[in-house]
């Protein structure tokens, strides 16, 4: 275990396995020298797993990631070495989708700002100015995977038009498909970012996309901070290129750019999309289940796409 994990996860793993805690080691390098050659499984969240670390763990069989995103793990490198990588999909889908819709409403209706207005006694002086609305807005979703679909399903109830962009058109959804992100931004009033992180999507939402979104546009990001060019976003908010933004993720967490914090019409959250007791416990249990299943000889429960695992015939 390279970093601390939830007590539920740690306690379960320590009951089932011999767990070596890198986070408690006084000297991490000496720790890896001593136990690295014996390690067969790695459990972690946000741990950088690259060739340099893999070289220190020659007997590693499985990396069990806490979270659906695994952009800190070089999954292809693991695959080349025959190492299985797992994540925790599905169990957090509804929680993140709920948060995404809540963040959208909070951003458009300025709920945090209105709350501060009341607490500061300003309502005694005059009513809060009128806010924006979802009425008349098209929501464009960047990344119509599990979470993107769950968000779209919820937004149907709000009666707003929905569009999306992804690598391919999905035949089983009724939403308008756009071949490029720029086309989606031109067609949308809200851009909901739910695509995976990683080098292929770094800075995908930049100045050109924000300009296409327009002065009544709203950007919501519940995916990875790396997808958005934060300098371009701060400039777009300051200049009125877009109306507002709601962000749950940032490129260099937990450090948030001062230029974004300074934007009163932005709603900023400290990466809490899946952060409920119920969902985090479910994610932790899936980490445990993946490791238990693997070492019981049953294979991984939720292997990622790049992993070299082919289920045995039943």
mmCIF file of C-alpha atoms in Angstrom:
data_model
loop_
_atom_site.group_PDB
_atom_site.id
_atom_site.type_symbol
_atom_site.label_atom_id
_atom_site.label_comp_id
_atom_site.label_asym_id
_atom_site.label_seq_id
_atom_site.Cartn_x
_atom_site.Cartn_y
_atom_site.Cartn_z
ATOM 1 C CA UNK A 1 0.000 0.000 0.000
ATOM 2 C CA UNK A 2 1.762 3.112 -1.281
ATOM 3 C CA UNK A 3 -0.543 5.728 0.264
ATOM 4 C CA UNK A 4 -3.053 5.711 3.151
ATOM 5 C CA UNK A 5 -6.468 4.300 2.295
ATOM 6 C CA UNK A 6 -9.821 4.256 4.091
ATOM 7 C CA UNK A 7 -9.784 2.333 7.400
ATOM 8 C CA UNK A 8 -12.401 -0.028 5.958
ATOM 9 C CA UNK A 9 -10.042 -0.953 3.113
ATOM 10 C CA UNK A 10 -6.910 -1.121 5.238
ATOM 11 C CA UNK A 11 -8.551 -3.255 7.938
ATOM 12 C CA UNK A 12 -10.016 -5.662 5.380
ATOM 13 C CA UNK A 13 -6.730 -6.070 3.522
ATOM 14 C CA UNK A 14 -4.756 -6.580 6.727
ATOM 15 C CA UNK A 15 -7.156 -9.359 7.736
ATOM 16 C CA UNK A 16 -6.716 -11.098 4.391
ATOM 17 C CA UNK A 17 -3.113 -10.419 3.373
ATOM 18 C CA UNK A 18 0.311 -9.420 4.567
ATOM 19 C CA UNK A 19 0.215 -5.684 3.883
ATOM 20 C CA UNK A 20 3.373 -3.617 3.567
ATOM 21 C CA UNK A 21 2.693 0.093 4.218
ATOM 22 C CA UNK A 22 4.933 2.392 2.198
ATOM 23 C CA UNK A 23 3.070 5.368 3.684
ATOM 24 C CA UNK A 24 4.373 4.420 7.134
ATOM 25 C CA UNK A 25 7.954 3.790 6.078
ATOM 26 C CA UNK A 26 10.548 6.252 7.358
ATOM 27 C CA UNK A 27 12.592 5.778 4.175
ATOM 28 C CA UNK A 28 10.521 4.962 1.096
ATOM 29 C CA UNK A 29 13.496 3.995 -1.047
ATOM 30 C CA UNK A 30 14.865 1.597 1.546
ATOM 31 C CA UNK A 31 11.362 0.221 2.018
ATOM 32 C CA UNK A 32 11.081 -0.553 -1.705
ATOM 33 C CA UNK A 33 14.556 -2.113 -1.722
ATOM 34 C CA UNK A 34 13.586 -4.393 1.165
ATOM 35 C CA UNK A 35 10.041 -5.480 0.298
ATOM 36 C CA UNK A 36 9.680 -4.583 -3.402
ATOM 37 C CA UNK A 37 11.049 -7.911 -4.689
ATOM 38 C CA UNK A 38 8.332 -9.792 -2.722
ATOM 39 C CA UNK A 39 5.287 -7.649 -3.540
ATOM 40 C CA UNK A 40 2.574 -9.399 -5.601
ATOM 41 C CA UNK A 41 -0.282 -6.881 -5.278
ATOM 42 C CA UNK A 42 -0.559 -3.106 -5.012
ATOM 43 C CA UNK A 43 -3.562 -1.242 -3.640
ATOM 44 C CA UNK A 44 -3.793 2.502 -3.986
ATOM 45 C CA UNK A 45 -5.477 5.720 -4.945
ATOM 46 C CA UNK A 46 -3.737 8.345 -7.055
ATOM 47 C CA UNK A 47 -0.484 6.386 -6.964
ATOM 48 C CA UNK A 48 1.919 6.960 -9.858
ATOM 49 C CA UNK A 49 2.610 3.536 -11.291
ATOM 50 C CA UNK A 50 5.190 3.729 -14.073
ATOM 51 C CA UNK A 51 8.117 1.702 -15.360
ATOM 52 C CA UNK A 52 10.369 3.099 -12.636
ATOM 53 C CA UNK A 53 8.108 1.735 -9.889
ATOM 54 C CA UNK A 54 7.361 -1.490 -11.765
ATOM 55 C CA UNK A 55 11.091 -2.180 -12.009
ATOM 56 C CA UNK A 56 11.148 -2.183 -8.199
ATOM 57 C CA UNK A 57 8.265 -4.693 -8.025
ATOM 58 C CA UNK A 58 9.368 -7.599 -10.244
ATOM 59 C CA UNK A 59 6.780 -10.063 -8.860
ATOM 60 C CA UNK A 60 3.827 -7.683 -9.103
ATOM 61 C CA UNK A 61 0.679 -9.351 -10.473
ATOM 62 C CA UNK A 62 -2.122 -6.846 -9.880
ATOM 63 C CA UNK A 63 -2.674 -3.120 -9.265
ATOM 64 C CA UNK A 64 -6.046 -2.451 -7.596
ATOM 65 C CA UNK A 65 -6.908 1.208 -8.078
ATOM 66 C CA UNK A 66 -9.370 3.012 -5.799
ATOM 67 C CA UNK A 67 -11.351 5.097 -8.295
ATOM 68 C CA UNK A 68 -12.780 4.756 -11.770
ATOM 69 C CA UNK A 69 -10.078 6.973 -13.310
ATOM 70 C CA UNK A 70 -6.608 5.447 -13.500
ATOM 71 C CA UNK A 71 -4.615 8.042 -15.443
ATOM 72 C CA UNK A 72 -1.832 7.949 -12.814
ATOM 73 C CA UNK A 73 -1.238 4.304 -13.743
ATOM 74 C CA UNK A 74 0.650 3.415 -16.911
ATOM 75 C CA UNK A 75 -1.783 0.631 -17.795
ATOM 76 C CA UNK A 76 -0.093 -0.218 -21.127
ATOM 77 C CA UNK A 77 3.235 -0.638 -19.309
ATOM 78 C CA UNK A 78 1.525 -2.923 -16.811
ATOM 79 C CA UNK A 79 -0.040 -4.828 -19.687
ATOM 80 C CA UNK A 80 3.314 -5.376 -21.354
ATOM 81 C CA UNK A 81 4.551 -6.948 -18.136
ATOM 82 C CA UNK A 82 1.461 -9.121 -17.733
ATOM 83 C CA UNK A 83 0.226 -7.124 -14.738
ATOM 84 C CA UNK A 84 -3.532 -6.779 -14.265
ATOM 85 C CA UNK A 85 -4.961 -3.330 -13.438
ATOM 86 C CA UNK A 86 -8.406 -2.935 -11.887
ATOM 87 C CA UNK A 87 -10.542 0.092 -11.038
ATOM 88 C CA UNK A 88 -13.871 0.741 -9.325
ATOM 89 C CA UNK A 89 -16.485 1.512 -12.006
ATOM 90 C CA UNK A 90 -20.288 1.446 -11.636
ATOM 91 C CA UNK A 91 -20.372 1.762 -7.831
ATOM 92 C CA UNK A 92 -19.685 5.505 -8.080
ATOM 93 C CA UNK A 93 -21.655 6.252 -11.251
ATOM 94 C CA UNK A 94 -24.852 7.452 -9.589
ATOM 95 C CA UNK A 95 -23.051 9.491 -6.933
ATOM 96 C CA UNK A 96 -20.942 11.388 -9.455
ATOM 97 C CA UNK A 97 -23.920 11.897 -11.770
ATOM 98 C CA UNK A 98 -25.954 13.312 -8.869
ATOM 99 C CA UNK A 99 -23.119 15.668 -7.955
ATOM 100 C CA UNK A 100 -22.685 16.761 -11.576
ATOM 101 C CA UNK A 101 -26.331 17.778 -11.858
ATOM 102 C CA UNK A 102 -26.183 19.482 -8.466
ATOM 103 C CA UNK A 103 -23.064 21.376 -9.513
ATOM 104 C CA UNK A 104 -24.761 22.450 -12.730
ATOM 105 C CA UNK A 105 -27.760 23.811 -10.820
ATOM 106 C CA UNK A 106 -25.516 25.470 -8.227
ATOM 107 C CA UNK A 107 -23.532 27.167 -10.982
ATOM 108 C CA UNK A 108 -26.427 28.351 -13.123
ATOM 109 C CA UNK A 109 -28.603 29.470 -10.190
ATOM 110 C CA UNK A 110 -25.594 30.746 -8.177
ATOM 111 C CA UNK A 111 -26.637 28.793 -5.091
ATOM 112 C CA UNK A 112 -23.365 29.218 -3.115
ATOM 113 C CA UNK A 113 -23.322 32.944 -3.884
ATOM 114 C CA UNK A 114 -26.951 33.351 -2.838
ATOM 115 C CA UNK A 115 -26.242 31.503 0.412
ATOM 116 C CA UNK A 116 -23.334 33.851 1.180
ATOM 117 C CA UNK A 117 -25.535 36.837 0.322
ATOM 118 C CA UNK A 118 -28.082 35.852 2.979
ATOM 119 C CA UNK A 119 -25.460 34.993 5.624
ATOM 120 C CA UNK A 120 -23.759 38.356 5.139
ATOM 121 C CA UNK A 121 -27.041 40.170 5.872
ATOM 122 C CA UNK A 122 -27.341 41.635 2.381
ATOM 123 C CA UNK A 123 -30.915 40.404 1.903
ATOM 124 C CA UNK A 124 -31.910 42.977 4.548
ATOM 125 C CA UNK A 125 -30.729 45.655 2.140
ATOM 126 C CA UNK A 126 -32.198 44.380 -1.148
ATOM 127 C CA UNK A 127 -33.147 41.158 -2.962
ATOM 128 C CA UNK A 128 -30.458 39.105 -4.689
ATOM 129 C CA UNK A 129 -30.145 39.873 -8.419
ATOM 130 C CA UNK A 130 -31.889 37.544 -10.843
ATOM 131 C CA UNK A 131 -29.809 34.532 -11.882
ATOM 132 C CA UNK A 132 -29.427 32.432 -14.995
ATOM 133 C CA UNK A 133 -31.503 29.350 -15.723
ATOM 134 C CA UNK A 134 -31.444 25.957 -17.389
ATOM 135 C CA UNK A 135 -34.456 26.979 -19.477
ATOM 136 C CA UNK A 136 -33.532 27.396 -23.109
ATOM 137 C CA UNK A 137 -30.127 25.764 -22.682
ATOM 138 C CA UNK A 138 -28.746 22.753 -24.528
ATOM 139 C CA UNK A 139 -26.433 20.539 -22.468
ATOM 140 C CA UNK A 140 -23.505 19.060 -24.364
ATOM 141 C CA UNK A 141 -21.772 16.085 -22.745
ATOM 142 C CA UNK A 142 -18.131 15.384 -23.525
ATOM 143 C CA UNK A 143 -17.767 11.656 -22.914
ATOM 144 C CA UNK A 144 -20.920 9.541 -22.936
ATOM 145 C CA UNK A 145 -19.621 6.636 -20.884
ATOM 146 C CA UNK A 146 -21.230 5.199 -17.764
ATOM 147 C CA UNK A 147 -21.248 8.497 -15.881
ATOM 148 C CA UNK A 148 -22.083 10.585 -18.947
ATOM 149 C CA UNK A 149 -25.110 8.414 -19.640
ATOM 150 C CA UNK A 150 -26.241 8.635 -16.012
ATOM 151 C CA UNK A 151 -26.002 12.431 -16.155
ATOM 152 C CA UNK A 152 -27.958 12.520 -19.409
ATOM 153 C CA UNK A 153 -30.627 10.264 -17.903
ATOM 154 C CA UNK A 154 -31.079 12.693 -15.017
ATOM 155 C CA UNK A 155 -31.131 15.744 -17.278
ATOM 156 C CA UNK A 156 -33.941 14.281 -19.381
ATOM 157 C CA UNK A 157 -36.200 14.978 -16.403
ATOM 158 C CA UNK A 158 -35.275 18.674 -16.630
ATOM 159 C CA UNK A 159 -36.613 18.869 -20.177
ATOM 160 C CA UNK A 160 -33.390 20.233 -21.672
ATOM 161 C CA UNK A 161 -32.011 19.204 -25.087
ATOM 162 C CA UNK A 162 -28.962 16.940 -24.775
ATOM 163 C CA UNK A 163 -26.072 16.450 -27.196
ATOM 164 C CA UNK A 164 -22.750 14.655 -26.917
ATOM 165 C CA UNK A 165 -19.327 14.083 -28.410
ATOM 166 C CA UNK A 166 -17.174 10.986 -28.100
ATOM 167 C CA UNK A 167 -14.923 8.829 -30.213
ATOM 168 C CA UNK A 168 -17.911 7.170 -31.891
ATOM 169 C CA UNK A 169 -21.652 7.671 -32.285
ATOM 170 C CA UNK A 170 -23.679 5.474 -29.927
ATOM 171 C CA UNK A 171 -26.625 3.893 -31.707
ATOM 172 C CA UNK A 172 -28.682 3.185 -28.589
ATOM 173 C CA UNK A 173 -29.110 6.791 -27.353
ATOM 174 C CA UNK A 174 -31.487 9.464 -28.680
ATOM 175 C CA UNK A 175 -29.165 12.430 -28.101
ATOM 176 C CA UNK A 176 -27.666 14.512 -30.905
ATOM 177 C CA UNK A 177 -24.133 13.427 -31.808
ATOM 178 C CA UNK A 178 -21.379 15.836 -32.862
ATOM 179 C CA UNK A 179 -18.251 14.559 -34.581
ATOM 180 C CA UNK A 180 -15.963 17.128 -32.966
ATOM 181 C CA UNK A 181 -15.771 18.807 -29.597
ATOM 182 C CA UNK A 182 -15.764 22.196 -31.287
ATOM 183 C CA UNK A 183 -19.049 21.388 -33.046
ATOM 184 C CA UNK A 184 -20.529 20.283 -29.726
ATOM 185 C CA UNK A 185 -19.423 23.520 -28.044
ATOM 186 C CA UNK A 186 -20.999 25.613 -30.827
ATOM 187 C CA UNK A 187 -24.275 23.691 -30.412
ATOM 188 C CA UNK A 188 -24.356 23.806 -26.598
ATOM 189 C CA UNK A 189 -24.980 26.303 -23.838
ATOM 190 C CA UNK A 190 -23.594 23.983 -21.159
ATOM 191 C CA UNK A 191 -20.521 21.813 -21.697
ATOM 192 C CA UNK A 192 -20.413 18.923 -19.222
ATOM 193 C CA UNK A 193 -16.944 17.321 -19.145
ATOM 194 C CA UNK A 194 -17.029 13.616 -18.243
ATOM 195 C CA UNK A 195 -14.257 12.190 -20.445
ATOM 196 C CA UNK A 196 -11.243 10.208 -19.149
ATOM 197 C CA UNK A 197 -8.017 11.963 -18.218
ATOM 198 C CA UNK A 198 -4.566 11.201 -19.565
ATOM 199 C CA UNK A 199 -2.176 12.561 -22.194
ATOM 200 C CA UNK A 200 -4.649 12.105 -25.054
ATOM 201 C CA UNK A 201 -7.179 14.493 -23.491
ATOM 202 C CA UNK A 202 -4.870 16.989 -21.771
ATOM 203 C CA UNK A 203 -6.000 20.581 -22.414
ATOM 204 C CA UNK A 204 -8.816 19.375 -24.667
ATOM 205 C CA UNK A 205 -11.089 22.170 -23.483
ATOM 206 C CA UNK A 206 -9.098 25.254 -24.389
ATOM 207 C CA UNK A 207 -9.581 28.797 -25.647
ATOM 208 C CA UNK A 208 -11.174 27.820 -28.965
ATOM 209 C CA UNK A 209 -13.739 25.535 -27.325
ATOM 210 C CA UNK A 210 -14.584 28.139 -24.678
ATOM 211 C CA UNK A 211 -15.072 30.802 -27.336
ATOM 212 C CA UNK A 212 -17.390 28.435 -29.205
ATOM 213 C CA UNK A 213 -19.406 27.892 -26.020
ATOM 214 C CA UNK A 214 -20.081 31.626 -25.957
ATOM 215 C CA UNK A 215 -21.012 34.400 -23.505
ATOM 216 C CA UNK A 216 -24.012 32.500 -22.091
ATOM 217 C CA UNK A 217 -22.016 29.290 -21.853
ATOM 218 C CA UNK A 218 -21.429 27.257 -18.715
ATOM 219 C CA UNK A 219 -18.579 24.784 -18.253
ATOM 220 C CA UNK A 220 -18.977 21.913 -15.764
ATOM 221 C CA UNK A 221 -16.050 19.546 -15.116
ATOM 222 C CA UNK A 222 -16.461 16.413 -12.980
ATOM 223 C CA UNK A 223 -13.868 14.327 -14.867
ATOM 224 C CA UNK A 224 -10.200 15.300 -14.537
ATOM 225 C CA UNK A 225 -8.709 18.760 -14.205
ATOM 226 C CA UNK A 226 -6.186 17.971 -16.919
ATOM 227 C CA UNK A 227 -8.894 18.079 -19.616
ATOM 228 C CA UNK A 228 -9.321 21.841 -19.171
ATOM 229 C CA UNK A 229 -6.755 24.526 -19.922
ATOM 230 C CA UNK A 230 -7.141 26.339 -16.601
ATOM 231 C CA UNK A 231 -5.345 29.496 -17.736
ATOM 232 C CA UNK A 232 -7.665 29.762 -20.736
ATOM 233 C CA UNK A 233 -10.683 29.111 -18.508
ATOM 234 C CA UNK A 234 -9.711 31.786 -15.973
ATOM 235 C CA UNK A 235 -9.212 34.260 -18.818
ATOM 236 C CA UNK A 236 -12.555 33.315 -20.379
ATOM 237 C CA UNK A 237 -14.367 33.834 -17.076
ATOM 238 C CA UNK A 238 -12.643 37.153 -16.411
ATOM 239 C CA UNK A 239 -13.400 38.505 -19.896
ATOM 240 C CA UNK A 240 -16.980 37.248 -20.122
ATOM 241 C CA UNK A 241 -16.119 34.860 -22.950
ATOM 242 C CA UNK A 242 -18.273 32.357 -21.030
ATOM 243 C CA UNK A 243 -20.783 33.046 -18.281
ATOM 244 C CA UNK A 244 -19.703 30.700 -15.509
ATOM 245 C CA UNK A 245 -18.054 27.431 -14.558
ATOM 246 C CA UNK A 246 -18.558 24.677 -12.004
ATOM 247 C CA UNK A 247 -15.461 22.624 -11.264
ATOM 248 C CA UNK A 248 -14.999 19.590 -9.038
ATOM 249 C CA UNK A 249 -11.531 18.745 -10.360
ATOM 250 C CA UNK A 250 -8.284 20.588 -11.009
ATOM 251 C CA UNK A 251 -5.016 19.913 -12.798
ATOM 252 C CA UNK A 252 -2.758 20.057 -9.720
ATOM 253 C CA UNK A 253 -4.946 19.024 -6.821
ATOM 254 C CA UNK A 254 -5.290 20.148 -4.090
ATOM 255 C CA UNK A 255 -3.727 23.333 -5.420
ATOM 256 C CA UNK A 256 -6.318 25.480 -7.214
ATOM 257 C CA UNK A 257 -5.194 28.420 -9.364
ATOM 258 C CA UNK A 258 -5.732 31.762 -7.668
ATOM 259 C CA UNK A 259 -7.103 33.100 -10.958
ATOM 260 C CA UNK A 260 -9.997 30.632 -10.698
ATOM 261 C CA UNK A 261 -10.609 31.231 -7.000
ATOM 262 C CA UNK A 262 -10.897 34.946 -7.800
ATOM 263 C CA UNK A 263 -13.865 34.359 -10.122
ATOM 264 C CA UNK A 264 -17.001 35.052 -8.080
ATOM 265 C CA UNK A 265 -19.236 33.475 -10.719
ATOM 266 C CA UNK A 266 -17.404 30.132 -10.589
ATOM 267 C CA UNK A 267 -18.430 27.326 -8.210
ATOM 268 C CA UNK A 268 -15.405 25.328 -7.038
ATOM 269 C CA UNK A 269 -15.538 22.017 -5.160
ATOM 270 C CA UNK A 270 -12.619 20.004 -3.687
ATOM 271 C CA UNK A 271 -13.036 16.849 -5.834
ATOM 272 C CA UNK A 272 -16.018 15.425 -3.951
ATOM 273 C CA UNK A 273 -17.881 13.757 -6.829
ATOM 274 C CA UNK A 274 -17.917 10.320 -5.210
ATOM 275 C CA UNK A 275 -17.257 11.520 -1.667
ATOM 276 C CA UNK A 276 -20.171 10.064 0.261
ATOM 277 C CA UNK A 277 -19.714 7.472 2.992
ATOM 278 C CA UNK A 278 -21.910 5.003 1.103
ATOM 279 C CA UNK A 279 -20.086 5.271 -2.222
ATOM 280 C CA UNK A 280 -16.549 5.438 -0.888
ATOM 281 C CA UNK A 281 -17.239 2.307 1.173
ATOM 282 C CA UNK A 282 -18.518 0.563 -1.956
ATOM 283 C CA UNK A 283 -15.420 1.649 -3.904
ATOM 284 C CA UNK A 284 -13.158 0.413 -1.114
ATOM 285 C CA UNK A 285 -14.937 -2.923 -1.008
ATOM 286 C CA UNK A 286 -14.404 -3.325 -4.748
ATOM 287 C CA UNK A 287 -10.656 -2.794 -4.261
ATOM 288 C CA UNK A 288 -10.713 -5.568 -1.657
ATOM 289 C CA UNK A 289 -12.885 -7.801 -3.864
ATOM 290 C CA UNK A 290 -10.526 -7.416 -6.830
ATOM 291 C CA UNK A 291 -7.506 -8.433 -4.770
ATOM 292 C CA UNK A 292 -9.336 -11.268 -3.025
ATOM 293 C CA UNK A 293 -10.705 -12.661 -6.264
ATOM 294 C CA UNK A 294 -7.311 -12.459 -7.952
ATOM 295 C CA UNK A 295 -5.412 -14.249 -5.215
ATOM 296 C CA UNK A 296 -8.182 -16.843 -4.927
ATOM 297 C CA UNK A 297 -7.432 -17.702 -8.561
ATOM 298 C CA UNK A 298 -10.752 -16.394 -9.901
ATOM 299 C CA UNK A 299 -9.343 -13.470 -11.862
ATOM 300 C CA UNK A 300 -10.041 -9.739 -11.441
ATOM 301 C CA UNK A 301 -13.586 -8.465 -10.885
ATOM 302 C CA UNK A 302 -13.247 -5.179 -12.798
ATOM 303 C CA UNK A 303 -10.159 -5.201 -15.038
ATOM 304 C CA UNK A 304 -9.478 -2.089 -17.113
ATOM 305 C CA UNK A 305 -9.461 -2.198 -20.901
ATOM 306 C CA UNK A 306 -5.662 -2.298 -21.246
ATOM 307 C CA UNK A 307 -5.214 -5.194 -18.854
ATOM 308 C CA UNK A 308 -3.981 -8.528 -20.223
ATOM 309 C CA UNK A 309 -6.771 -10.613 -18.744
ATOM 310 C CA UNK A 310 -8.889 -13.061 -20.708
ATOM 311 C CA UNK A 311 -11.566 -14.808 -18.630
ATOM 312 C CA UNK A 312 -11.247 -18.555 -18.582
ATOM 313 C CA UNK A 313 -14.025 -20.497 -20.336
ATOM 314 C CA UNK A 314 -16.708 -21.740 -17.960
#
